Amino acid sequence: MNRKHKEMLYFTAFRACALLVVLALVILVGYMVTGGLGKISLEFLTEMPRRANTEGGILPAIMGTFYLMVIVLVVSVPIGVMSAIYLVEYEQSSWMGRMFKLAVYNLAGVPSIVYGLLGLSIFVGYLGFGFSLISAGLTLSIMTLPLMITASREAISAVPQSVRDASTALGATKWQTIWHHVLPYALPGIFTGIILSVSRAAGETAPLMLTGVAMSLQTLPDSFFDSFMALPYHLFYMATQSSDLLATRPLQYATALVLLLLVLGMNMVAIVMRKRYRDKYKW
Amino acid sequence: MENKIKYAVIAVVAIIIVAAIGLVFLNQGDDGSEPVTITQKGSDTMLELCQYWAEDFMAENDDVTVEISGGGSSTGLTALIAGEVDLAQASRQIKSSELASANSSGVEPVEFKVAIDGISIVINDDCPVENLTMEELRGIYNGTITNWNQVGGDDHAITLYGRQSTSGTYEYFWEVVLKKENYSASMNMLSGNSAIVAAVQGDEYGIGYVGIGYAEATGIGIVELKADENSTAYSPLDEAAVLAGDYELSRYLYIYTDGTPTGAIADWLEWVLTVDGGQAVAEEVGFYALSSDVIAEQLAKLG
Amino acid sequence: MALKLPVRNKQGRGRRRNEHVPSRERAIRYVLMAATWISVLALAAVFTELLLGAFPAFTSINIVDFFTGTVWNPSHPLYPLYGVLPLFVATLMVAFAAALIAIPIGLGCTIYLAELASPRVKAIFKPAIEILAGIPSVIFGFFALVILSEWIAMVFDPVNKLNALNGAIMLAVMMIPIMVTVAEDAINAVPNNLREASLALGATRWETVRHVVLPSALSGIVAAIVLAFGRAVGETMTVLMATGNSTLLSFDFLRSVQTMTAAIAIDFGEVASGSDHYHVLFLVGLMLFVITFVINFLADWVVRRFREEYK
């Protein structure tokens, strides 16, 4: 076999690998869509579950996931953006900066179930929030914090130094420079990070299992201290715990599809947004 | 550019306000009466049964919310003793050790029989075995019988499935079938009845035990049980045999309260014990209703 | 500070106005710093809470038996056994097998995207891989449970339909996007003049990739693999739904196994708070945390070495 043939062989194999990965995505999404599409209806989306989730809709699960996303948005986003600003603009290459970065990096690698243990002992137990929306929401917020910080950090550090220098040279203070000249350019990138973080929170299941998700509720939560349903847990429960697993399979597919559409929709918005922003500002 | 930040902040604030308003108003009860929430935890076997009960009960009682969760009988009873829940559903009777710890923490468990279950031995649809004696079942689960051909099946190793050890069914089976001998070390312990059903559906040579409410799923068969070689074999689907105790693994299912229940909790239990209410639902889910004598006994405890 | 403040105020109006700005600047700085501390505190809280939760287990159970015991039956009414080996073995088995599947495919995919693909192909493939990374793990778990297990059953005739292999393949699919993203950065960081030099000397593109690009990006690729492996060890929902959760110690890929993450997720629904079992689960969590921490540290170390190579 000569060198050219060898090259062709290898390159074909690599191309096949890449195709395989895309194929995996297509298959996965394809099965969820074909399995779930027929079952999704207005009633399914807007009704309470009945007969131990085997009939009716998934409204409490949708709303539960929505509330979790809101909590993450409110808690994780400001903290994440502020941390990112601090890390990029204020803390440079000292041992503290190194410590902060290490903390964020390691926080990103903590298994989600361990965050569940954190939520259980701190929010449910120590702070006395009980098994509730707020406990789960705060747990998810901490979990998504590293993602939020990393994305915002990248967006802020991508703004060229010359922008800062120009602003400082005209007499602006550091904060004025950041607020008026750095953040506006970093905003699309930060938004992308926000969307990705929130969508991650929407799809996460394991921490919820330790912090108050319920199998079936006939009411929406009245307050942040109520227990709640959530789309991913609902899917897990119906797919593994309900009494006739095969009989409710269409419902499971439909729930999976709703979750998938929610998360993928958000992801796609983020990807498109980042692309447009990259095309717009080429430093 | 600055406007962008402003818009972003406004957008975020708007979302938060909408969510908060939604949370406050979307589900505000229309009547003036104070809503009551009853929490109940325990047996996985009874989880769906209790969920059905809760839904029907809540449909009749707008001002009461009943929240059911699973985890196993032991878990439920422990939570009841710790004062974390109002009631516990259990597929076995409370143990003396649990009673002792309840007494020491000032909790007074009161027992209510609420339905009848026949623990069902489930196998894959393709398995030819139709019935087993109690001795054979014991042998299978303590590990002395390891091949299906020892009990009239194909020549293939048996895969054993059983429940996780917090399960009331695990303990009931351990006492009644294994006579407190150890389960075979090769038993796969799975969480929840559904996990066992799913495993047996996918394993031609598997055997497992579940509550009758879970046994009628697609793709699995139910083994009939007989006391010994010469007796008649009975199925847990045979209501008369289960109620008469001819079926070897029939048992009561229980709900425990702390002290004699009052108010909404008493209403809830009373409804569960109603023939047209809770008992009819139990039959619908696949369990069996209590006899009128037993119901009267339980209602007497409500005072 | 409180004593000095009035003195400063006496220094005239014009200066006071100027000083007002820096104090606001300083306040902003402190607020931002406080927000940053939250991450450090969160990491410390995770570790402390695991230690505190696990601590009672050190006295109530035999810790040697915990690490060497082969039976995990934590809530047996009379003889609870807390051997973590079945869970530990399952975690390693599933994660290693997943890595074994993911590494060649992920690497091939990375090389294709970084070295071969045209911009137009890239514009489709890269978002696809990002989207794959964004799919919730519960959906991967559901797919493994419903579809993949059937495919495996058709090919291998497994003992248990939900088995370690099922989890490993699904995890591999989840690992690939993480691997590709990190490894592609490493390959892109290899300076172009290295490639040009190699091509100019008459090497084919494959030879250039094989002998010049890959060795240069090696540490970055290794870091990508280690990082993805760390995620596989910590993944919960996919293995929980895919591997069948039998607590028996088994080295057979066609049998059900239960990983450490799955054990925590399942058992916490059943555990009485404050019991031995409860604390042992925290101990398992602590073990998991330490393992992933070490893995991440390793990946970070490799990455930093790699960064120093091309500065």
mmCIF file of N, CA, C and O in Angstrom, chain A residues 9 21 32-33 53 62 73 116 119-120 132 134 155 181 185-186 209 244 246 249 256 270-271 275:
data_model
loop_
_atom_site.group_PDB
_atom_site.id
_atom_site.type_symbol
_atom_site.label_atom_id
_atom_site.label_comp_id
_atom_site.label_asym_id
_atom_site.label_seq_id
_atom_site.Cartn_x
_atom_site.Cartn_y
_atom_site.Cartn_z
ATOM 1 N N LEU A 9 -7.157 5.991 3.233
ATOM 2 C CA LEU A 9 -7.784 5.060 4.155
ATOM 3 C C LEU A 9 -8.029 5.742 5.504
ATOM 4 O O LEU A 9 -9.135 5.713 6.051
ATOM 5 N N VAL A 21 -20.735 10.456 14.645
ATOM 6 C CA VAL A 21 -21.167 11.315 15.752
ATOM 7 C C VAL A 21 -22.426 12.087 15.365
ATOM 8 O O VAL A 21 -23.394 12.161 16.131
ATOM 9 N N MET A 32 -36.845 10.290 19.270
ATOM 10 C CA MET A 32 -37.680 11.059 20.194
ATOM 11 C C MET A 32 -38.817 11.740 19.423
ATOM 12 O O MET A 32 -39.952 11.760 19.871
ATOM 13 N N VAL A 33 -38.470 12.295 18.242
ATOM 14 C CA VAL A 33 -39.489 13.004 17.472
ATOM 15 C C VAL A 33 -40.549 12.038 16.964
ATOM 16 O O VAL A 33 -41.750 12.234 17.174
ATOM 17 N N ASN A 53 -50.194 9.629 36.685
ATOM 18 C CA ASN A 53 -49.431 10.093 35.523
ATOM 19 C C ASN A 53 -49.721 9.336 34.230
ATOM 20 O O ASN A 53 -49.112 9.632 33.208
ATOM 21 N N ILE A 62 -43.907 20.932 33.380
ATOM 22 C CA ILE A 62 -43.415 22.042 32.554
ATOM 23 C C ILE A 62 -43.206 23.280 33.421
ATOM 24 O O ILE A 62 -42.159 23.935 33.369
ATOM 25 N N LEU A 73 -31.768 31.652 36.678
ATOM 26 C CA LEU A 73 -31.534 32.930 36.004
ATOM 27 C C LEU A 73 -31.267 34.027 37.030
ATOM 28 O O LEU A 73 -30.340 34.827 36.900
ATOM 29 N N GLY A 116 -26.412 17.307 44.387
ATOM 30 C CA GLY A 116 -27.643 16.913 45.065
ATOM 31 C C GLY A 116 -27.402 16.747 46.559
ATOM 32 O O GLY A 116 -28.193 17.208 47.384
ATOM 33 N N GLY A 119 -27.143 20.157 48.076
ATOM 34 C CA GLY A 119 -28.459 20.766 48.244
ATOM 35 C C GLY A 119 -29.211 20.162 49.412
ATOM 36 O O GLY A 119 -29.836 20.862 50.205
ATOM 37 N N LEU A 120 -29.114 18.839 49.527
ATOM 38 C CA LEU A 120 -29.813 18.136 50.601
ATOM 39 C C LEU A 120 -29.317 18.603 51.961
ATOM 40 O O LEU A 120 -30.093 18.923 52.848
ATOM 41 N N SER A 132 -38.061 21.449 48.386
ATOM 42 C CA SER A 132 -38.846 22.500 47.750
ATOM 43 C C SER A 132 -38.178 23.010 46.482
ATOM 44 O O SER A 132 -37.025 22.710 46.199
ATOM 45 N N ILE A 134 -37.227 25.984 45.914
ATOM 46 C CA ILE A 134 -36.102 26.885 46.164
ATOM 47 C C ILE A 134 -34.831 26.086 46.455
ATOM 48 O O ILE A 134 -33.753 26.426 45.976
ATOM 49 N N ALA A 155 -16.285 35.802 27.008
ATOM 50 C CA ALA A 155 -16.869 36.925 26.279
ATOM 51 C C ALA A 155 -16.177 38.227 26.659
ATOM 52 O O ALA A 155 -15.883 39.063 25.802
ATOM 53 N N HIS A 181 -18.002 50.370 28.027
ATOM 54 C CA HIS A 181 -17.252 49.987 26.836
ATOM 55 C C HIS A 181 -16.901 48.514 26.722
ATOM 56 O O HIS A 181 -16.697 48.029 25.633
ATOM 57 N N TYR A 185 -19.947 45.158 24.495
ATOM 58 C CA TYR A 185 -19.420 44.277 23.446
ATOM 59 C C TYR A 185 -19.440 42.823 23.879
ATOM 60 O O TYR A 185 -19.501 41.917 23.054
ATOM 61 N N ALA A 186 -19.360 42.597 25.193
ATOM 62 C CA ALA A 186 -19.339 41.218 25.677
ATOM 63 C C ALA A 186 -20.743 40.649 25.802
ATOM 64 O O ALA A 186 -20.929 39.447 25.976
ATOM 65 N N MET A 209 -33.582 14.866 42.499
ATOM 66 C CA MET A 209 -34.062 13.682 43.204
ATOM 67 C C MET A 209 -33.763 13.761 44.700
ATOM 68 O O MET A 209 -34.385 13.087 45.502
ATOM 69 N N ASP A 244 -46.944 0.079 34.650
ATOM 70 C CA ASP A 244 -46.871 -0.626 33.368
ATOM 71 C C ASP A 244 -46.011 0.201 32.408
ATOM 72 O O ASP A 244 -46.505 1.060 31.698
ATOM 73 N N LEU A 246 -44.366 -0.427 29.652
ATOM 74 C CA LEU A 246 -44.544 -0.486 28.205
ATOM 75 C C LEU A 246 -45.803 0.255 27.771
ATOM 76 O O LEU A 246 -45.818 0.896 26.727
ATOM 77 N N ARG A 249 -45.307 4.037 27.329
ATOM 78 C CA ARG A 249 -44.162 4.447 26.519
ATOM 79 C C ARG A 249 -44.445 5.678 25.649
ATOM 80 O O ARG A 249 -43.616 6.581 25.586
ATOM 81 N N ALA A 256 -40.156 13.231 26.741
ATOM 82 C CA ALA A 256 -38.772 13.376 26.294
ATOM 83 C C ALA A 256 -38.692 14.415 25.182
ATOM 84 O O ALA A 256 -37.786 15.249 25.163
ATOM 85 N N ALA A 270 -28.673 29.959 21.232
ATOM 86 C CA ALA A 270 -27.352 30.353 21.720
ATOM 87 C C ALA A 270 -26.308 30.240 20.622
ATOM 88 O O ALA A 270 -25.480 31.142 20.439
ATOM 89 N N ILE A 271 -26.370 29.140 19.876
ATOM 90 C CA ILE A 271 -25.360 28.926 18.831
ATOM 91 C C ILE A 271 -25.484 29.981 17.729
ATOM 92 O O ILE A 271 -24.492 30.571 17.297
ATOM 93 N N LYS A 275 -22.777 32.906 16.690
ATOM 94 C CA LYS A 275 -22.260 32.986 15.328
ATOM 95 C C LYS A 275 -22.410 34.402 14.778
ATOM 96 O O LYS A 275 -21.476 34.980 14.244
#
